[in-house]
Amino acid sequence: MLKLDQLAIAEPTILQKEQFPPHLPPAPSEAEVITSKTQIEQTIGLRSLLRTDPKLFERHFHRAFDLYCRAFPDPSEREPQEVLRGYLEDPTSEFNIYVMFNRDGELIAGRNVGVRQAQLPSGETFRFAVGEH
């Protein structure tokens, strides 16, 4: 077991305003932060939708993949569409893609999630969700 006194913790570095990299956008004002908040009204798991409504699955899957590509514009940083589809179609996989919609029905976010298993020193095992890709 690792004890707290065995950890080496570095002192935090506090940057002055003039030390921030010039390519970063300025921090939003408080008013901008408040007006940019969006309420998530609905979350749908694509794995179950694939089996219950394949037509709706296709529409949401393609919209979610477009959003995914915008979030990760470099193709080397993301899974190909056919690989993600394969994960969802594989009955032994516990991978899922959750898509979130705002009040107007617009797809505004998505999250790829897998399930992992961990074992405690006592031998007890438990499962937990982890963000993927």
PDB file of N, CA, C and O in Angstrom, residues 27-104:
ATOM      1  N   ALA A  27     -10.314  34.242 -21.496  1.00  0.00           N
ATOM      2  CA  ALA A  27     -11.349  33.590 -20.686  1.00  0.00           C
ATOM      3  C   ALA A  27     -12.681  34.281 -20.928  1.00  0.00           C
ATOM      4  O   ALA A  27     -12.737  35.506 -21.064  1.00  0.00           O
ATOM      5  N   PRO A  28     -13.772  33.540 -21.010  1.00  0.00           N
ATOM      6  CA  PRO A  28     -15.071  34.176 -21.230  1.00  0.00           C
ATOM      7  C   PRO A  28     -15.474  34.988 -20.008  1.00  0.00           C
ATOM      8  O   PRO A  28     -15.102  34.672 -18.890  1.00  0.00           O
ATOM      9  N   SER A  29     -16.229  36.012 -20.260  1.00  0.00           N
ATOM     10  CA  SER A  29     -16.732  36.792 -19.136  1.00  0.00           C
ATOM     11  C   SER A  29     -17.828  35.990 -18.461  1.00  0.00           C
ATOM     12  O   SER A  29     -18.334  35.010 -18.999  1.00  0.00           O
ATOM     13  N   GLU A  30     -18.206  36.406 -17.269  1.00  0.00           N
ATOM     14  CA  GLU A  30     -19.241  35.694 -16.533  1.00  0.00           C
ATOM     15  C   GLU A  30     -20.548  35.657 -17.322  1.00  0.00           C
ATOM     16  O   GLU A  30     -21.231  34.645 -17.371  1.00  0.00           O
ATOM     17  N   ALA A  31     -20.887  36.745 -18.007  1.00  0.00           N
ATOM     18  CA  ALA A  31     -22.125  36.795 -18.798  1.00  0.00           C
ATOM     19  C   ALA A  31     -22.072  35.783 -19.942  1.00  0.00           C
ATOM     20  O   ALA A  31     -23.062  35.121 -20.234  1.00  0.00           O
ATOM     21  N   GLU A  32     -20.913  35.631 -20.583  1.00  0.00           N
ATOM     22  CA  GLU A  32     -20.793  34.666 -21.677  1.00  0.00           C
ATOM     23  C   GLU A  32     -20.976  33.241 -21.175  1.00  0.00           C
ATOM     24  O   GLU A  32     -21.587  32.423 -21.838  1.00  0.00           O
ATOM     25  N   VAL A  33     -20.441  32.951 -20.003  1.00  0.00           N
ATOM     26  CA  VAL A  33     -20.565  31.605 -19.448  1.00  0.00           C
ATOM     27  C   VAL A  33     -22.025  31.297 -19.158  1.00  0.00           C
ATOM     28  O   VAL A  33     -22.523  30.234 -19.504  1.00  0.00           O
ATOM     29  N   ILE A  34     -22.726  32.215 -18.581  1.00  0.00           N
ATOM     30  CA  ILE A  34     -24.130  31.997 -18.228  1.00  0.00           C
ATOM     31  C   ILE A  34     -24.969  31.785 -19.483  1.00  0.00           C
ATOM     32  O   ILE A  34     -25.779  30.874 -19.557  1.00  0.00           O
ATOM     33  N   THR A  35     -24.775  32.592 -20.514  1.00  0.00           N
ATOM     34  CA  THR A  35     -25.612  32.482 -21.701  1.00  0.00           C
ATOM     35  C   THR A  35     -25.261  31.274 -22.557  1.00  0.00           C
ATOM     36  O   THR A  35     -26.051  30.866 -23.389  1.00  0.00           O
ATOM     37  N   SER A  36     -24.094  30.672 -22.365  1.00  0.00           N
ATOM     38  CA  SER A  36     -23.719  29.536 -23.194  1.00  0.00           C
ATOM     39  C   SER A  36     -24.151  28.198 -22.591  1.00  0.00           C
ATOM     40  O   SER A  36     -23.947  27.167 -23.192  1.00  0.00           O
ATOM     41  N   LYS A  37     -24.747  28.215 -21.410  1.00  0.00           N
ATOM     42  CA  LYS A  37     -25.180  26.961 -20.792  1.00  0.00           C
ATOM     43  C   LYS A  37     -26.372  26.391 -21.560  1.00  0.00           C
ATOM     44  O   LYS A  37     -27.264  27.115 -21.981  1.00  0.00           O
ATOM     45  N   THR A  38     -26.375  25.081 -21.729  1.00  0.00           N
ATOM     46  CA  THR A  38     -27.456  24.397 -22.432  1.00  0.00           C
ATOM     47  C   THR A  38     -27.963  23.266 -21.563  1.00  0.00           C
ATOM     48  O   THR A  38     -27.187  22.493 -21.024  1.00  0.00           O
ATOM     49  N   GLN A  39     -29.251  23.167 -21.456  1.00  0.00           N
ATOM     50  CA  GLN A  39     -29.882  22.125 -20.658  1.00  0.00           C
ATOM     51  C   GLN A  39     -29.977  20.839 -21.473  1.00  0.00           C
ATOM     52  O   GLN A  39     -30.453  20.851 -22.596  1.00  0.00           O
ATOM     53  N   ILE A  40     -29.517  19.731 -20.911  1.00  0.00           N
ATOM     54  CA  ILE A  40     -29.690  18.431 -21.550  1.00  0.00           C
ATOM     55  C   ILE A  40     -31.078  17.935 -21.161  1.00  0.00           C
ATOM     56  O   ILE A  40     -31.387  17.782 -19.983  1.00  0.00           O
ATOM     57  N   GLU A  41     -31.906  17.716 -22.162  1.00  0.00           N
ATOM     58  CA  GLU A  41     -33.279  17.287 -21.916  1.00  0.00           C
ATOM     59  C   GLU A  41     -33.465  15.781 -22.043  1.00  0.00           C
ATOM     60  O   GLU A  41     -34.360  15.210 -21.444  1.00  0.00           O
ATOM     61  N   GLN A  42     -32.643  15.131 -22.877  1.00  0.00           N
ATOM     62  CA  GLN A  42     -32.830  13.706 -23.108  1.00  0.00           C
ATOM     63  C   GLN A  42     -31.487  13.058 -23.409  1.00  0.00           C
ATOM     64  O   GLN A  42     -30.653  13.631 -24.111  1.00  0.00           O
ATOM     65  N   THR A  43     -31.276  11.865 -22.890  1.00  0.00           N
ATOM     66  CA  THR A  43     -30.089  11.068 -23.171  1.00  0.00           C
ATOM     67  C   THR A  43     -30.550   9.707 -23.669  1.00  0.00           C
ATOM     68  O   THR A  43     -31.428   9.098 -23.071  1.00  0.00           O
ATOM     69  N   ILE A  44     -29.948   9.265 -24.773  1.00  0.00           N
ATOM     70  CA  ILE A  44     -30.331   7.982 -25.376  1.00  0.00           C
ATOM     71  C   ILE A  44     -29.081   7.139 -25.585  1.00  0.00           C
ATOM     72  O   ILE A  44     -28.079   7.626 -26.104  1.00  0.00           O
ATOM     73  N   GLY A  45     -29.138   5.876 -25.198  1.00  0.00           N
ATOM     74  CA  GLY A  45     -28.075   4.918 -25.467  1.00  0.00           C
ATOM     75  C   GLY A  45     -28.281   4.304 -26.838  1.00  0.00           C
ATOM     76  O   GLY A  45     -29.347   3.734 -27.113  1.00  0.00           O
ATOM     77  N   LEU A  46     -27.288   4.417 -27.717  1.00  0.00           N
ATOM     78  CA  LEU A  46     -27.443   3.926 -29.084  1.00  0.00           C
ATOM     79  C   LEU A  46     -27.471   2.406 -29.176  1.00  0.00           C
ATOM     80  O   LEU A  46     -28.063   1.851 -30.098  1.00  0.00           O
ATOM     81  N   ARG A  47     -26.859   1.707 -28.227  1.00  0.00           N
ATOM     82  CA  ARG A  47     -26.850   0.234 -28.279  1.00  0.00           C
ATOM     83  C   ARG A  47     -28.278  -0.316 -28.267  1.00  0.00           C
ATOM     84  O   ARG A  47     -28.638  -1.151 -29.091  1.00  0.00           O
ATOM     85  N   SER A  48     -29.114   0.143 -27.359  1.00  0.00           N
ATOM     86  CA  SER A  48     -30.490  -0.369 -27.314  1.00  0.00           C
ATOM     87  C   SER A  48     -31.299   0.137 -28.496  1.00  0.00           C
ATOM     88  O   SER A  48     -32.147  -0.573 -29.021  1.00  0.00           O
ATOM     89  N   LEU A  49     -31.028   1.356 -28.939  1.00  0.00           N
ATOM     90  CA  LEU A  49     -31.740   1.911 -30.088  1.00  0.00           C
ATOM     91  C   LEU A  49     -31.456   1.112 -31.361  1.00  0.00           C
ATOM     92  O   LEU A  49     -32.338   0.930 -32.202  1.00  0.00           O
ATOM     93  N   LEU A  50     -30.257   0.590 -31.482  1.00  0.00           N
ATOM     94  CA  LEU A  50     -29.891  -0.242 -32.635  1.00  0.00           C
ATOM     95  C   LEU A  50     -30.841  -1.430 -32.760  1.00  0.00           C
ATOM     96  O   LEU A  50     -31.219  -1.825 -33.862  1.00  0.00           O
ATOM     97  N   ARG A  51     -31.248  -2.001 -31.633  1.00  0.00           N
ATOM     98  CA  ARG A  51     -32.113  -3.181 -31.651  1.00  0.00           C
ATOM     99  C   ARG A  51     -33.601  -2.837 -31.714  1.00  0.00           C
ATOM    100  O   ARG A  51     -34.391  -3.585 -32.260  1.00  0.00           O
ATOM    101  N   THR A  52     -33.982  -1.693 -31.156  1.00  0.00           N
ATOM    102  CA  THR A  52     -35.405  -1.364 -31.075  1.00  0.00           C
ATOM    103  C   THR A  52     -35.901  -0.496 -32.230  1.00  0.00           C
ATOM    104  O   THR A  52     -37.060  -0.587 -32.603  1.00  0.00           O
ATOM    105  N   ASP A  53     -35.043   0.371 -32.766  1.00  0.00           N
ATOM    106  CA  ASP A  53     -35.456   1.268 -33.853  1.00  0.00           C
ATOM    107  C   ASP A  53     -34.246   1.550 -34.747  1.00  0.00           C
ATOM    108  O   ASP A  53     -33.624   2.612 -34.655  1.00  0.00           O
ATOM    109  N   PRO A  54     -33.902   0.595 -35.630  1.00  0.00           N
ATOM    110  CA  PRO A  54     -32.700   0.733 -36.460  1.00  0.00           C
ATOM    111  C   PRO A  54     -32.670   2.004 -37.316  1.00  0.00           C
ATOM    112  O   PRO A  54     -31.607   2.581 -37.525  1.00  0.00           O
ATOM    113  N   LYS A  55     -33.821   2.452 -37.779  1.00  0.00           N
ATOM    114  CA  LYS A  55     -33.868   3.656 -38.614  1.00  0.00           C
ATOM    115  C   LYS A  55     -33.468   4.901 -37.798  1.00  0.00           C
ATOM    116  O   LYS A  55     -32.675   5.720 -38.241  1.00  0.00           O
ATOM    117  N   LEU A  56     -34.038   5.012 -36.604  1.00  0.00           N
ATOM    118  CA  LEU A  56     -33.681   6.132 -35.721  1.00  0.00           C
ATOM    119  C   LEU A  56     -32.232   6.003 -35.266  1.00  0.00           C
ATOM    120  O   LEU A  56     -31.513   7.004 -35.152  1.00  0.00           O
ATOM    121  N   PHE A  57     -31.780   4.773 -35.012  1.00  0.00           N
ATOM    122  CA  PHE A  57     -30.382   4.546 -34.663  1.00  0.00           C
ATOM    123  C   PHE A  57     -29.470   5.137 -35.740  1.00  0.00           C
ATOM    124  O   PHE A  57     -28.512   5.846 -35.422  1.00  0.00           O
ATOM    125  N   GLU A  58     -29.750   4.837 -36.998  1.00  0.00           N
ATOM    126  CA  GLU A  58     -28.902   5.326 -38.099  1.00  0.00           C
ATOM    127  C   GLU A  58     -28.819   6.841 -38.096  1.00  0.00           C
ATOM    128  O   GLU A  58     -27.742   7.422 -38.237  1.00  0.00           O
ATOM    129  N   ARG A  59     -29.961   7.484 -37.927  1.00  0.00           N
ATOM    130  CA  ARG A  59     -29.974   8.954 -37.933  1.00  0.00           C
ATOM    131  C   ARG A  59     -29.132   9.505 -36.784  1.00  0.00           C
ATOM    132  O   ARG A  59     -28.277  10.372 -36.978  1.00  0.00           O
ATOM    133  N   HIS A  60     -29.357   8.994 -35.558  1.00  0.00           N
ATOM    134  CA  HIS A  60     -28.603   9.491 -34.405  1.00  0.00           C
ATOM    135  C   HIS A  60     -27.131   9.104 -34.480  1.00  0.00           C
ATOM    136  O   HIS A  60     -26.261   9.889 -34.095  1.00  0.00           O
ATOM    137  N   PHE A  61     -26.838   7.908 -34.954  1.00  0.00           N
ATOM    138  CA  PHE A  61     -25.450   7.457 -35.049  1.00  0.00           C
ATOM    139  C   PHE A  61     -24.658   8.353 -35.993  1.00  0.00           C
ATOM    140  O   PHE A  61     -23.546   8.774 -35.676  1.00  0.00           O
ATOM    141  N   HIS A  62     -25.234   8.681 -37.152  1.00  0.00           N
ATOM    142  CA  HIS A  62     -24.519   9.539 -38.106  1.00  0.00           C
ATOM    143  C   HIS A  62     -24.363  10.961 -37.567  1.00  0.00           C
ATOM    144  O   HIS A  62     -23.299  11.572 -37.733  1.00  0.00           O
ATOM    145  N   ARG A  63     -25.391  11.474 -36.904  1.00  0.00           N
ATOM    146  CA  ARG A  63     -25.283  12.813 -36.309  1.00  0.00           C
ATOM    147  C   ARG A  63     -24.230  12.811 -35.201  1.00  0.00           C
ATOM    148  O   ARG A  63     -23.445  13.751 -35.074  1.00  0.00           O
ATOM    149  N   ALA A  64     -24.221  11.757 -34.389  1.00  0.00           N
ATOM    150  CA  ALA A  64     -23.241  11.660 -33.299  1.00  0.00           C
ATOM    151  C   ALA A  64     -21.827  11.538 -33.868  1.00  0.00           C
ATOM    152  O   ALA A  64     -20.884  12.135 -33.330  1.00  0.00           O
ATOM    153  N   PHE A  65     -21.671  10.778 -34.942  1.00  0.00           N
ATOM    154  CA  PHE A  65     -20.340  10.627 -35.523  1.00  0.00           C
ATOM    155  C   PHE A  65     -19.850  11.950 -36.111  1.00  0.00           C
ATOM    156  O   PHE A  65     -18.669  12.288 -35.990  1.00  0.00           O
ATOM    157  N   ASP A  66     -20.742  12.715 -36.712  1.00  0.00           N
ATOM    158  CA  ASP A  66     -20.360  14.048 -37.212  1.00  0.00           C
ATOM    159  C   ASP A  66     -19.869  14.933 -36.070  1.00  0.00           C
ATOM    160  O   ASP A  66     -18.858  15.626 -36.191  1.00  0.00           O
ATOM    161  N   LEU A  67     -20.576  14.895 -34.952  1.00  0.00           N
ATOM    162  CA  LEU A  67     -20.179  15.669 -33.772  1.00  0.00           C
ATOM    163  C   LEU A  67     -18.823  15.191 -33.248  1.00  0.00           C
ATOM    164  O   LEU A  67     -17.956  15.986 -32.894  1.00  0.00           O
ATOM    165  N   TYR A  68     -18.637  13.879 -33.217  1.00  0.00           N
ATOM    166  CA  TYR A  68     -17.376  13.256 -32.794  1.00  0.00           C
ATOM    167  C   TYR A  68     -16.222  13.726 -33.683  1.00  0.00           C
ATOM    168  O   TYR A  68     -15.151  14.074 -33.195  1.00  0.00           O
ATOM    169  N   CYS A  69     -16.453  13.778 -34.995  1.00  0.00           N
ATOM    170  CA  CYS A  69     -15.408  14.221 -35.933  1.00  0.00           C
ATOM    171  C   CYS A  69     -15.060  15.695 -35.732  1.00  0.00           C
ATOM    172  O   CYS A  69     -13.905  16.086 -35.871  1.00  0.00           O
ATOM    173  N   ARG A  70     -16.057  16.493 -35.382  1.00  0.00           N
ATOM    174  CA  ARG A  70     -15.765  17.911 -35.109  1.00  0.00           C
ATOM    175  C   ARG A  70     -14.971  18.061 -33.820  1.00  0.00           C
ATOM    176  O   ARG A  70     -14.114  18.924 -33.705  1.00  0.00           O
ATOM    177  N   ALA A  71     -15.254  17.209 -32.835  1.00  0.00           N
ATOM    178  CA  ALA A  71     -14.531  17.264 -31.557  1.00  0.00           C
ATOM    179  C   ALA A  71     -13.101  16.752 -31.711  1.00  0.00           C
ATOM    180  O   ALA A  71     -12.195  17.209 -31.018  1.00  0.00           O
ATOM    181  N   PHE A  72     -12.889  15.794 -32.624  1.00  0.00           N
ATOM    182  CA  PHE A  72     -11.570  15.215 -32.879  1.00  0.00           C
ATOM    183  C   PHE A  72     -11.278  15.312 -34.376  1.00  0.00           C
ATOM    184  O   PHE A  72     -11.425  14.334 -35.106  1.00  0.00           O
ATOM    185  N   PRO A  73     -10.882  16.497 -34.849  1.00  0.00           N
ATOM    186  CA  PRO A  73     -10.703  16.686 -36.293  1.00  0.00           C
ATOM    187  C   PRO A  73      -9.568  15.850 -36.889  1.00  0.00           C
ATOM    188  O   PRO A  73      -9.592  15.541 -38.075  1.00  0.00           O
ATOM    189  N   ASP A  74      -8.595  15.467 -36.090  1.00  0.00           N
ATOM    190  CA  ASP A  74      -7.495  14.641 -36.586  1.00  0.00           C
ATOM    191  C   ASP A  74      -7.953  13.185 -36.571  1.00  0.00           C
ATOM    192  O   ASP A  74      -8.202  12.614 -35.507  1.00  0.00           O
ATOM    193  N   PRO A  75      -8.073  12.536 -37.749  1.00  0.00           N
ATOM    194  CA  PRO A  75      -8.560  11.153 -37.808  1.00  0.00           C
ATOM    195  C   PRO A  75      -7.746  10.176 -36.958  1.00  0.00           C
ATOM    196  O   PRO A  75      -8.276   9.159 -36.514  1.00  0.00           O
ATOM    197  N   SER A  76      -6.480  10.481 -36.685  1.00  0.00           N
ATOM    198  CA  SER A  76      -5.663   9.574 -35.880  1.00  0.00           C
ATOM    199  C   SER A  76      -6.080   9.594 -34.407  1.00  0.00           C
ATOM    200  O   SER A  76      -5.656   8.741 -33.634  1.00  0.00           O
ATOM    201  N   GLU A  77      -6.902  10.554 -34.009  1.00  0.00           N
ATOM    202  CA  GLU A  77      -7.334  10.683 -32.618  1.00  0.00           C
ATOM    203  C   GLU A  77      -8.708  10.069 -32.364  1.00  0.00           C
ATOM    204  O   GLU A  77      -9.250  10.189 -31.267  1.00  0.00           O
ATOM    205  N   ARG A  78      -9.287   9.441 -33.366  1.00  0.00           N
ATOM    206  CA  ARG A  78     -10.629   8.890 -33.179  1.00  0.00           C
ATOM    207  C   ARG A  78     -10.755   7.520 -33.838  1.00  0.00           C
ATOM    208  O   ARG A  78      -9.962   7.166 -34.702  1.00  0.00           O
ATOM    209  N   GLU A  79     -11.763   6.791 -33.413  1.00  0.00           N
ATOM    210  CA  GLU A  79     -12.071   5.495 -34.003  1.00  0.00           C
ATOM    211  C   GLU A  79     -12.844   5.710 -35.296  1.00  0.00           C
ATOM    212  O   GLU A  79     -13.686   6.602 -35.374  1.00  0.00           O
ATOM    213  N   PRO A  80     -12.603   4.880 -36.316  1.00  0.00           N
ATOM    214  CA  PRO A  80     -13.406   4.976 -37.536  1.00  0.00           C
ATOM    215  C   PRO A  80     -14.872   4.609 -37.265  1.00  0.00           C
ATOM    216  O   PRO A  80     -15.175   3.849 -36.339  1.00  0.00           O
ATOM    217  N   GLN A  81     -15.750   5.134 -38.086  1.00  0.00           N
ATOM    218  CA  GLN A  81     -17.185   4.907 -37.924  1.00  0.00           C
ATOM    219  C   GLN A  81     -17.523   3.418 -37.909  1.00  0.00           C
ATOM    220  O   GLN A  81     -18.308   2.958 -37.083  1.00  0.00           O
ATOM    221  N   GLU A  82     -16.911   2.640 -38.798  1.00  0.00           N
ATOM    222  CA  GLU A  82     -17.228   1.207 -38.861  1.00  0.00           C
ATOM    223  C   GLU A  82     -16.763   0.457 -37.610  1.00  0.00           C
ATOM    224  O   GLU A  82     -17.371  -0.527 -37.198  1.00  0.00           O
ATOM    225  N   VAL A  83     -15.714   0.946 -36.959  1.00  0.00           N
ATOM    226  CA  VAL A  83     -15.244   0.313 -35.713  1.00  0.00           C
ATOM    227  C   VAL A  83     -16.239   0.585 -34.584  1.00  0.00           C
ATOM    228  O   VAL A  83     -16.608  -0.328 -33.838  1.00  0.00           O
ATOM    229  N   LEU A  84     -16.698   1.828 -34.467  1.00  0.00           N
ATOM    230  CA  LEU A  84     -17.684   2.160 -33.442  1.00  0.00           C
ATOM    231  C   LEU A  84     -18.968   1.364 -33.655  1.00  0.00           C
ATOM    232  O   LEU A  84     -19.547   0.830 -32.709  1.00  0.00           O
ATOM    233  N   ARG A  85     -19.394   1.260 -34.902  1.00  0.00           N
ATOM    234  CA  ARG A  85     -20.590   0.483 -35.216  1.00  0.00           C
ATOM    235  C   ARG A  85     -20.386  -0.986 -34.811  1.00  0.00           C
ATOM    236  O   ARG A  85     -21.268  -1.616 -34.245  1.00  0.00           O
ATOM    237  N   GLY A  86     -19.204  -1.511 -35.089  1.00  0.00           N
ATOM    238  CA  GLY A  86     -18.894  -2.895 -34.724  1.00  0.00           C
ATOM    239  C   GLY A  86     -18.980  -3.132 -33.229  1.00  0.00           C
ATOM    240  O   GLY A  86     -19.493  -4.157 -32.780  1.00  0.00           O
ATOM    241  N   TYR A  87     -18.484  -2.167 -32.444  1.00  0.00           N
ATOM    242  CA  TYR A  87     -18.585  -2.282 -30.991  1.00  0.00           C
ATOM    243  C   TYR A  87     -20.050  -2.362 -30.560  1.00  0.00           C
ATOM    244  O   TYR A  87     -20.417  -3.133 -29.680  1.00  0.00           O
ATOM    245  N   LEU A  88     -20.892  -1.524 -31.166  1.00  0.00           N
ATOM    246  CA  LEU A  88     -22.309  -1.494 -30.801  1.00  0.00           C
ATOM    247  C   LEU A  88     -23.047  -2.759 -31.242  1.00  0.00           C
ATOM    248  O   LEU A  88     -23.965  -3.214 -30.572  1.00  0.00           O
ATOM    249  N   GLU A  89     -22.641  -3.309 -32.365  1.00  0.00           N
ATOM    250  CA  GLU A  89     -23.309  -4.506 -32.897  1.00  0.00           C
ATOM    251  C   GLU A  89     -22.840  -5.793 -32.220  1.00  0.00           C
ATOM    252  O   GLU A  89     -23.540  -6.799 -32.259  1.00  0.00           O
ATOM    253  N   ASP A  90     -21.680  -5.774 -31.598  1.00  0.00           N
ATOM    254  CA  ASP A  90     -21.118  -6.966 -30.960  1.00  0.00           C
ATOM    255  C   ASP A  90     -21.892  -7.287 -29.676  1.00  0.00           C
ATOM    256  O   ASP A  90     -21.857  -6.508 -28.719  1.00  0.00           O
ATOM    257  N   PRO A  91     -22.576  -8.442 -29.634  1.00  0.00           N
ATOM    258  CA  PRO A  91     -23.373  -8.758 -28.439  1.00  0.00           C
ATOM    259  C   PRO A  91     -22.535  -9.013 -27.192  1.00  0.00           C
ATOM    260  O   PRO A  91     -23.046  -8.939 -26.075  1.00  0.00           O
ATOM    261  N   THR A  92     -21.245  -9.286 -27.353  1.00  0.00           N
ATOM    262  CA  THR A  92     -20.393  -9.520 -26.177  1.00  0.00           C
ATOM    263  C   THR A  92     -19.753  -8.235 -25.659  1.00  0.00           C
ATOM    264  O   THR A  92     -19.191  -8.220 -24.578  1.00  0.00           O
ATOM    265  N   SER A  93     -19.845  -7.156 -26.429  1.00  0.00           N
ATOM    266  CA  SER A  93     -19.256  -5.877 -26.034  1.00  0.00           C
ATOM    267  C   SER A  93     -20.190  -5.135 -25.084  1.00  0.00           C
ATOM    268  O   SER A  93     -21.408  -5.222 -25.199  1.00  0.00           O
ATOM    269  N   GLU A  94     -19.614  -4.410 -24.158  1.00  0.00           N
ATOM    270  CA  GLU A  94     -20.418  -3.580 -23.261  1.00  0.00           C
ATOM    271  C   GLU A  94     -20.205  -2.101 -23.568  1.00  0.00           C
ATOM    272  O   GLU A  94     -20.490  -1.238 -22.755  1.00  0.00           O
ATOM    273  N   PHE A  95     -19.714  -1.840 -24.754  1.00  0.00           N
ATOM    274  CA  PHE A  95     -19.502  -0.476 -25.233  1.00  0.00           C
ATOM    275  C   PHE A  95     -20.859   0.142 -25.583  1.00  0.00           C
ATOM    276  O   PHE A  95     -21.749  -0.529 -26.078  1.00  0.00           O
ATOM    277  N   ASN A  96     -21.000   1.431 -25.324  1.00  0.00           N
ATOM    278  CA  ASN A  96     -22.211   2.143 -25.702  1.00  0.00           C
ATOM    279  C   ASN A  96     -21.861   3.580 -26.050  1.00  0.00           C
ATOM    280  O   ASN A  96     -20.827   4.096 -25.603  1.00  0.00           O
ATOM    281  N   ILE A  97     -22.688   4.183 -26.848  1.00  0.00           N
ATOM    282  CA  ILE A  97     -22.573   5.610 -27.145  1.00  0.00           C
ATOM    283  C   ILE A  97     -23.854   6.249 -26.640  1.00  0.00           C
ATOM    284  O   ILE A  97     -24.953   5.838 -27.027  1.00  0.00           O
ATOM    285  N   TYR A  98     -23.713   7.211 -25.754  1.00  0.00           N
ATOM    286  CA  TYR A  98     -24.861   7.955 -25.252  1.00  0.00           C
ATOM    287  C   TYR A  98     -24.896   9.300 -25.956  1.00  0.00           C
ATOM    288  O   TYR A  98     -23.870   9.981 -26.042  1.00  0.00           O
ATOM    289  N   VAL A  99     -26.052   9.649 -26.487  1.00  0.00           N
ATOM    290  CA  VAL A  99     -26.212  10.939 -27.157  1.00  0.00           C
ATOM    291  C   VAL A  99     -27.185  11.779 -26.344  1.00  0.00           C
ATOM    292  O   VAL A  99     -28.143  11.261 -25.771  1.00  0.00           O
ATOM    293  N   MET A 100     -26.900  13.077 -26.269  1.00  0.00           N
ATOM    294  CA  MET A 100     -27.688  13.994 -25.471  1.00  0.00           C
ATOM    295  C   MET A 100     -28.305  15.066 -26.360  1.00  0.00           C
ATOM    296  O   MET A 100     -27.651  15.568 -27.267  1.00  0.00           O
ATOM    297  N   PHE A 101     -29.543  15.382 -26.064  1.00  0.00           N
ATOM    298  CA  PHE A 101     -30.299  16.339 -26.858  1.00  0.00           C
ATOM    299  C   PHE A 101     -30.758  17.497 -25.993  1.00  0.00           C
ATOM    300  O   PHE A 101     -31.083  17.308 -24.818  1.00  0.00           O
ATOM    301  N   ASN A 102     -30.831  18.678 -26.600  1.00  0.00           N
ATOM    302  CA  ASN A 102     -31.366  19.826 -25.873  1.00  0.00           C
ATOM    303  C   ASN A 102     -32.885  19.855 -26.012  1.00  0.00           C
ATOM    304  O   ASN A 102     -33.492  18.974 -26.631  1.00  0.00           O
ATOM    305  N   ARG A 103     -33.498  20.860 -25.473  1.00  0.00           N
ATOM    306  CA  ARG A 103     -34.955  20.985 -25.473  1.00  0.00           C
ATOM    307  C   ARG A 103     -35.530  21.087 -26.880  1.00  0.00           C
ATOM    308  O   ARG A 103     -36.662  20.716 -27.119  1.00  0.00           O
ATOM    309  N   ASP A 104     -34.731  21.571 -27.848  1.00  0.00           N
ATOM    310  CA  ASP A 104     -35.202  21.691 -29.225  1.00  0.00           C
ATOM    311  C   ASP A 104     -34.979  20.426 -30.045  1.00  0.00           C
ATOM    312  O   ASP A 104     -35.217  20.406 -31.244  1.00  0.00           O
TER     313      ASP A 104
END
